Amino acid sequence: MSAIANRALADLMAEAGMSNKKLAGKLRELALSHGLPGSYTHVYVARWLEGMHPRGQTPHLIASVLGRELGRVVTLDDIGMTATAADLAPGFGLDFAPAPQTILRTTRRLWEADLGREPLLRLDDVPAKTLLSPMGLWLIAVPPQPPRRSGRARKVTEADVERVRLTTHLFEDLDHRFGGEYRRQTAVQYLHGEVSELLHSQYVAAVGRELFAAAAVMTYKVGAMAYDSGLHGLARRYFMQALNLAHVAGDRPLAGKVWALLSHQANFLGEYGDAVAFARAAKLGAQSAATPTVHAMYCAMEARALASLGDRRNAIAALREAERSHGKGRPETEPDWIAYFDRAELCDEFGHSFAALGDKGDAIEFAQLTLRESSDRFPRSRVFAQLTLAGAHLDGKPLERDVEQACLVAGAALERAGHIRSARVRQYVTRFNRRLTPYEKKAAAVGEFREQWHDLLRRCAS
């Protein structure tokens, strides 16, 4: 047996309980999920342990696999494969660091690295717990000075800021209709070009606040597109930069929106306790500055996370608070970025929460309400509601489960999902498909649904 030269890698593999074969298998899975070549075997792993340094993106893949197994960030140094000067640091973009000059440097580097498909950004996992410390710092942060810049650069006007807002709405509409994977890179190019130029230009304090707020909304929107694309570590970096921009803009409710997004993502990834913490941070940090509809959205995120934890009493209390607050909202006094959170969206949050609690009747009722009231402008949201409804038909006691109806509803969702490029949609369908396993030999509808699903996957891949 060869001597182990890379003791750091060996120690982490032992801590994670991973053999050479298991690590190789996990590497193949991760490479495949990112569309990368990856014919890794246990022989490769043995060579790395002997001291061979793999080339290309392989070190980042190894660190990502071990990080997932251990539930923490694993760096290239941790696995004995020292990063080069060109590599981003593992914690890059994850701090609450609201000094304007720091934000300008970090956002520009983030957007450049994203356009350059930096391995760390696409392969790195960022556990939600990594953000608990920045959350605490934001909660106690003092109000910032308004951002202003002088010099020879051109002067930013209110018309420039309005153009950013309108462009954000265009990308938001594309995201809702066609999924986060559709034009995310184009949105990053807009940030790196137009928005970055404006942030580095000259502006007075009043315009600076508006500019930073508009940049925050565009940045969190691109983060949401990354989340929808399954690029979760990248999404969290975008969300944290949106938080920094919103803080410098002096907009606590907008910063709270970022924490609500982080809560939504953490809940999707099964990090339920952190999802509760992020939603409550949004409520606590914004407090009386939040308008009724914004506060209702915070409460809905809290309810969804509590429901995932099985905390029925507090989840229902949060839903009731969301409903009361939403009823007080007036569109003319609400920020434009919360316009999506209408009655249909609130019903959708109720449906998801009751589904997580296993309340079949309520889950079906609110999912159906969502589908009746939601706009065709939000086809992805309608797919999520349909799949929630389909899953609810599989809940309850054995005799109450309606597999035929579940497959019928899910099949209708697939018809709508055909043009939507979204890792989240695919994950929703995959989770529903797993729930059909006990019935695959009992109900013909299961086979028909799976044939429809596989046909859609083939068409998407072609």
XYZ file of C-alpha atoms in Angstrom:
462
model
C 0.000 0.000 0.000
C 1.335 3.437 -0.926
C 2.064 5.965 1.793
C -0.478 8.734 2.268
C 1.082 12.065 1.317
C -2.079 14.173 1.462
C -2.936 13.666 5.121
C -5.408 16.580 5.101
C -7.564 14.893 2.453
C -7.326 11.528 4.188
C -8.395 13.004 7.530
C -11.434 14.747 6.039
C -12.467 11.590 4.187
C -12.238 9.651 7.439
C -14.262 12.288 9.288
C -16.934 12.140 6.581
C -16.900 8.331 6.591
C -16.011 8.192 2.899
C -14.035 5.439 1.228
C -12.143 6.004 -2.010
C -15.018 4.437 -3.969
C -17.679 6.480 -2.199
C -15.832 9.757 -2.812
C -15.354 8.872 -6.476
C -19.056 8.077 -6.820
C -20.113 11.348 -5.202
C -17.726 13.233 -7.489
C -19.266 11.600 -10.565
C -22.759 12.579 -9.377
C -21.785 16.196 -8.702
C -19.896 16.571 -11.983
C -22.860 15.150 -13.899
C -25.294 17.516 -12.167
C -23.200 20.483 -13.350
C -22.693 19.160 -16.883
C -18.978 18.527 -16.296
C -16.887 15.552 -17.443
C -16.190 13.256 -14.525
C -15.007 9.678 -15.017
C -13.667 9.509 -11.462
C -12.772 6.142 -9.928
C -11.226 4.955 -6.666
C -7.893 4.842 -8.507
C -7.980 8.619 -8.975
C -8.687 9.100 -5.270
C -5.757 6.872 -4.347
C -3.459 9.003 -6.505
C -4.683 12.191 -4.831
C -3.992 10.669 -1.430
C -0.490 9.855 -2.668
C 0.023 13.552 -3.354
C -1.029 14.056 -6.970
C -2.754 17.433 -7.458
C -5.719 17.148 -9.871
C -6.188 19.826 -12.491
C -9.104 21.993 -13.534
C -12.245 22.038 -11.435
C -11.626 18.713 -9.693
C -10.246 20.215 -6.438
C -13.371 22.373 -6.139
C -15.555 19.310 -6.724
C -13.713 17.387 -3.999
C -14.092 20.267 -1.529
C -17.782 20.605 -2.389
C -18.517 16.880 -1.914
C -16.745 16.775 1.445
C -18.418 20.021 2.508
C -21.836 18.527 1.804
C -21.030 15.407 3.793
C -19.655 17.364 6.763
C -22.214 20.184 6.714
C -19.654 22.987 6.614
C -17.523 24.928 4.168
C -14.436 22.965 3.104
C -11.657 24.950 1.416
C -8.964 23.861 -1.017
C -6.433 24.325 1.779
C -8.510 21.988 3.964
C -8.095 19.174 1.419
C -4.393 19.828 0.908
C -4.826 21.397 -2.511
C -3.789 24.997 -1.958
C -5.715 27.627 -3.864
C -3.900 29.775 -6.393
C -3.912 33.551 -6.241
C -6.610 33.624 -8.924
C -9.028 31.533 -6.859
C -11.747 33.214 -4.819
C -11.611 32.698 -1.069
C -14.272 30.229 0.182
C -16.035 32.921 2.211
C -16.055 35.404 -0.655
C -19.230 37.486 -0.833
C -20.818 36.030 2.302
C -20.095 38.797 4.813
C -22.258 41.623 6.056
C -19.807 44.321 4.970
C -21.851 47.417 4.138
C -19.072 49.967 3.530
C -19.851 51.379 0.065
C -16.323 50.925 -1.301
C -16.245 47.314 -0.111
C -19.598 46.668 -1.783
C -18.408 48.155 -5.075
C -15.300 45.939 -5.089
C -17.134 42.781 -4.038
C -20.083 43.109 -6.402
C -17.841 43.827 -9.383
C -15.678 40.785 -8.556
C -18.767 38.622 -8.026
C -20.309 39.575 -11.352
C -16.986 39.113 -13.186
C -16.438 35.706 -11.597
C -19.997 34.616 -12.370
C -19.642 35.578 -16.029
C -16.313 33.719 -16.061
C -17.981 30.628 -14.560
C -15.633 30.617 -11.561
C -15.591 27.041 -10.158
C -16.029 28.102 -6.529
C -19.241 29.967 -7.311
C -20.842 27.080 -9.185
C -19.638 24.114 -7.163
C -19.345 25.463 -3.638
C -21.987 24.673 -1.049
C -22.686 27.357 1.541
C -24.518 25.980 4.603
C -27.254 28.292 5.844
C -25.599 28.409 9.264
C -22.720 30.316 7.647
C -25.059 33.310 7.438
C -26.188 33.376 11.074
C -23.274 35.579 12.136
C -23.849 38.147 9.338
C -27.536 38.071 10.296
C -26.699 39.092 13.851
C -24.438 41.895 12.644
C -27.181 43.248 10.385
C -29.748 43.191 13.180
C -27.614 45.437 15.399
C -26.138 47.624 12.646
C -26.517 51.379 13.011
C -28.188 53.349 10.192
C -25.631 54.088 7.474
C -24.600 57.384 5.957
C -26.253 58.026 2.572
C -23.989 56.876 -0.284
C -22.492 59.652 -2.381
C -19.620 59.809 -4.853
C -17.842 62.756 -6.399
C -15.191 62.997 -9.072
C -14.928 63.217 -12.824
C -17.296 60.339 -13.644
C -20.646 61.154 -15.173
C -23.439 62.172 -12.828
C -26.192 59.622 -12.166
C -29.734 60.965 -12.505
C -33.111 59.762 -11.297
C -33.832 58.713 -14.882
C -30.833 56.357 -14.743
C -32.194 54.766 -11.577
C -35.656 54.388 -13.089
C -34.097 52.617 -16.068
C -32.549 50.065 -13.694
C -35.942 49.498 -12.057
C -37.689 48.988 -15.394
C -34.991 46.607 -16.612
C -35.309 44.624 -13.397
C -39.042 44.242 -14.059
C -38.259 42.858 -17.520
C -35.886 40.232 -16.136
C -38.345 39.432 -13.358
C -41.070 38.775 -15.906
C -38.782 36.475 -17.914
C -37.895 34.623 -14.714
C -41.540 34.085 -13.744
C -42.519 32.953 -17.235
C -39.539 30.881 -18.357
C -37.523 30.028 -15.231
C -34.293 31.239 -13.694
C -32.076 29.335 -16.126
C -33.500 31.129 -19.169
C -31.732 34.508 -19.137
C -29.731 34.578 -15.917
C -26.393 35.152 -17.627
C -27.868 38.067 -19.574
C -29.033 39.563 -16.280
C -25.521 39.183 -14.842
C -24.124 40.970 -17.892
C -26.520 43.842 -17.202
C -25.333 44.048 -13.591
C -21.679 43.897 -14.615
C -22.109 46.479 -17.343
C -24.834 49.027 -16.701
C -25.401 48.755 -12.936
C -21.723 48.522 -12.023
C -20.957 51.589 -14.143
C -23.671 53.579 -12.370
C -22.485 52.499 -8.914
C -18.957 53.665 -9.792
C -20.191 57.002 -11.164
C -20.946 60.306 -9.423
C -24.154 60.871 -7.430
C -25.553 62.984 -4.631
C -26.860 61.329 -1.460
C -30.550 61.280 -2.429
C -29.875 59.680 -5.806
C -27.288 57.383 -4.224
C -29.881 55.895 -1.872
C -32.273 55.237 -4.753
C -29.482 53.779 -6.889
C -28.293 51.388 -4.173
C -31.878 50.285 -3.511
C -32.505 49.637 -7.213
C -29.201 47.760 -7.463
C -30.201 45.690 -4.416
C -33.467 44.619 -6.061
C -31.732 43.693 -9.320
C -29.042 41.808 -7.396
C -31.464 39.775 -5.302
C -33.459 39.027 -8.453
C -30.356 37.531 -10.075
C -29.774 35.660 -6.817
C -33.306 34.275 -7.038
C -32.577 33.171 -10.606
C -29.455 31.366 -9.374
C -31.542 29.720 -6.629
C -34.084 28.620 -9.235
C -31.187 27.238 -11.305
C -29.927 25.102 -8.432
C -26.797 27.238 -7.885
C -27.383 27.634 -4.177
C -23.971 28.825 -2.987
C -23.917 31.412 -5.760
C -27.451 32.515 -4.887
C -26.477 33.096 -1.264
C -23.588 35.308 -2.354
C -25.933 37.399 -4.484
C -28.425 37.642 -1.639
C -25.735 38.836 0.779
C -24.575 41.531 -1.630
C -28.195 42.602 -2.096
C -28.422 42.844 1.698
C -25.348 45.092 1.804
C -26.711 47.312 -0.966
C -30.112 47.590 0.731
C -28.480 48.473 4.045
C -26.450 51.297 2.518
C -29.655 52.501 0.854
C -31.143 52.777 4.350
C -34.003 50.442 3.384
C -34.617 47.956 6.222
C -37.773 46.411 4.696
C -35.876 45.739 1.469
C -33.060 44.129 3.450
C -35.749 42.084 5.187
C -36.922 40.898 1.760
C -33.444 39.460 1.241
C -33.683 37.521 4.519
C -37.115 36.287 3.433
C -35.562 34.959 0.222
C -32.807 33.284 2.215
C -35.516 31.739 4.405
C -37.389 30.460 1.351
C -34.212 28.900 -0.045
C -33.173 27.349 3.282
C -36.616 25.804 3.638
C -36.380 24.347 0.125
C -32.996 22.830 1.010
C -34.252 21.285 4.254
C -32.469 23.745 6.567
C -35.675 24.430 8.444
C -34.327 25.892 11.682
C -32.220 28.393 9.773
C -35.215 29.222 7.586
C -37.179 30.168 10.710
C -34.277 32.295 11.966
C -33.955 34.184 8.676
C -37.695 34.915 8.480
C -37.750 36.153 12.059
C -34.696 38.317 11.376
C -36.645 39.972 8.557
C -39.545 40.729 10.918
C -37.326 41.924 13.755
C -34.977 43.961 11.590
C -37.654 45.795 9.630
C -40.189 46.184 12.476
C -42.474 49.198 12.033
C -40.751 50.285 8.812
C -42.331 47.368 6.938
C -45.628 48.026 5.170
C -48.530 45.603 5.822
C -47.983 43.518 2.686
C -44.237 43.288 3.283
C -44.837 42.201 6.886
C -47.354 39.612 5.657
C -44.703 38.175 3.333
C -42.224 37.883 6.227
C -44.868 36.058 8.296
C -45.650 33.705 5.424
C -41.983 32.712 5.161
C -41.894 32.106 8.906
C -45.055 29.981 8.703
C -43.717 27.847 5.869
C -40.495 27.116 7.766
C -42.326 26.367 11.025
C -44.671 24.029 9.166
C -41.681 22.173 7.749
C -40.457 21.706 11.327
C -43.874 20.325 12.275
C -44.549 23.220 14.664
C -48.278 23.390 14.001
C -49.258 25.920 16.672
C -46.698 28.549 15.744
C -47.059 27.935 12.014
C -50.802 28.581 12.139
C -50.241 31.644 14.338
C -47.821 33.019 11.730
C -50.335 32.313 8.948
C -53.027 34.196 10.832
C -50.673 37.128 11.354
C -49.847 37.080 7.639
C -53.533 37.114 6.703
C -54.356 39.986 9.081
C -51.459 42.079 7.875
C -52.124 41.359 4.203
C -55.692 42.568 4.640
C -54.404 45.967 5.751
C -52.207 46.483 2.686
C -52.862 49.262 0.189
C -51.096 48.948 -3.188
C -50.469 52.686 -3.457
C -48.415 52.694 -0.234
C -46.458 49.485 -0.875
C -42.996 49.277 -2.503
C -43.132 48.066 -6.097
C -40.951 45.024 -5.365
C -43.726 43.481 -3.209
C -46.410 43.798 -5.922
C -46.184 40.057 -6.676
C -47.439 39.189 -3.170
C -51.130 39.314 -3.964
C -54.022 37.241 -2.624
C -53.092 34.279 -4.834
C -49.516 34.319 -3.520
C -50.756 34.397 0.075
C -53.038 31.421 -0.640
C -50.053 29.608 -2.143
C -48.095 30.090 1.087
C -51.067 28.728 3.037
C -51.224 25.731 0.714
C -47.523 24.943 1.046
C -47.669 25.316 4.830
C -50.703 23.058 5.254
C -49.131 20.502 2.913
C -45.997 20.470 5.084
C -48.194 19.970 8.161
C -50.001 17.086 6.463
C -53.383 18.864 6.567
C -54.770 17.377 3.369
C -58.084 19.218 3.237
C -56.639 22.670 3.863
C -53.714 22.052 1.505
C -56.101 21.100 -1.308
C -58.414 24.033 -0.587
C -55.674 26.668 -0.670
C -53.854 25.147 -3.651
C -57.122 25.263 -5.597
C -57.700 28.859 -4.466
C -54.233 29.746 -5.710
C -54.912 28.246 -9.117
C -58.245 30.062 -9.402
C -56.869 33.458 -8.423
C -53.336 33.437 -9.832
C -52.383 35.244 -13.011
C -51.101 33.603 -16.181
C -48.136 35.965 -15.788
C -46.758 33.547 -13.189
C -46.745 30.107 -14.866
C -43.937 28.754 -12.690
C -45.876 29.614 -9.529
C -48.907 27.855 -10.987
C -46.795 24.742 -11.594
C -45.667 24.787 -7.956
C -49.289 25.134 -6.821
C -50.380 22.257 -9.058
C -47.634 20.005 -7.715
C -48.531 20.958 -4.143
C -52.134 20.032 -4.942
C -51.024 16.755 -6.517
C -48.952 15.885 -3.454
C -51.862 16.652 -1.138
C -53.925 13.985 -2.915
C -51.351 11.450 -1.672
C -51.741 12.550 1.966
C -54.080 11.201 4.613
C -54.945 7.643 5.569
C -54.393 4.933 2.926
C -58.046 4.810 1.870
C -58.114 8.620 1.518
C -55.250 8.758 -0.967
C -56.227 9.376 -4.574
C -53.303 8.299 -6.749
C -55.247 8.711 -9.994
C -56.156 12.318 -9.194
C -52.633 13.070 -7.976
C -51.142 11.874 -11.262
C -53.783 13.727 -13.274
C -53.004 17.041 -11.549
C -49.240 16.483 -11.750
C -49.560 15.627 -15.437
C -51.311 18.941 -16.026
C -48.416 20.648 -14.237
C -45.949 18.937 -16.577
C -47.803 20.276 -19.604
C -47.398 23.785 -18.231
C -43.768 23.187 -17.200
C -42.532 22.189 -20.647
C -41.116 25.628 -21.503
C -39.885 26.499 -17.997
C -36.142 26.099 -17.395
C -36.011 25.675 -13.638
C -34.082 23.292 -11.386
C -36.685 23.954 -8.693
C -39.502 22.759 -10.937
C -37.523 19.618 -11.751
C -36.915 19.052 -8.036
C -40.613 19.479 -7.213
C -41.491 16.867 -9.833
C -38.728 14.529 -8.653
C -40.003 14.706 -5.079
C -43.558 13.991 -6.207
C -42.324 11.122 -8.377
C -40.601 9.509 -5.379
C -43.882 9.552 -3.471
C -45.452 7.441 -6.212
C -43.089 4.498 -5.635
C -45.459 2.572 -3.285
C -48.150 2.680 -5.974
C -46.117 1.922 -9.102
C -47.399 -1.665 -9.335
C -50.948 -0.832 -8.283
C -51.963 2.148 -10.411
C -51.544 2.478 -14.163
C -51.636 6.256 -13.750
C -48.184 6.132 -12.160
C -46.612 4.620 -15.253
C -48.404 7.087 -17.500
C -47.197 10.029 -15.422
C -43.613 8.761 -15.410
C -43.666 8.268 -19.162
C -44.841 11.865 -19.537
C -42.097 13.057 -17.155
C -39.334 11.161 -18.967
C -40.580 12.464 -22.311
C -40.370 16.019 -20.985
C -36.832 15.435 -19.705
C -35.777 14.097 -23.111
C -37.245 17.122 -24.874
C -35.518 19.504 -22.455
C -32.173 17.766 -23.005
C -32.423 17.840 -26.810
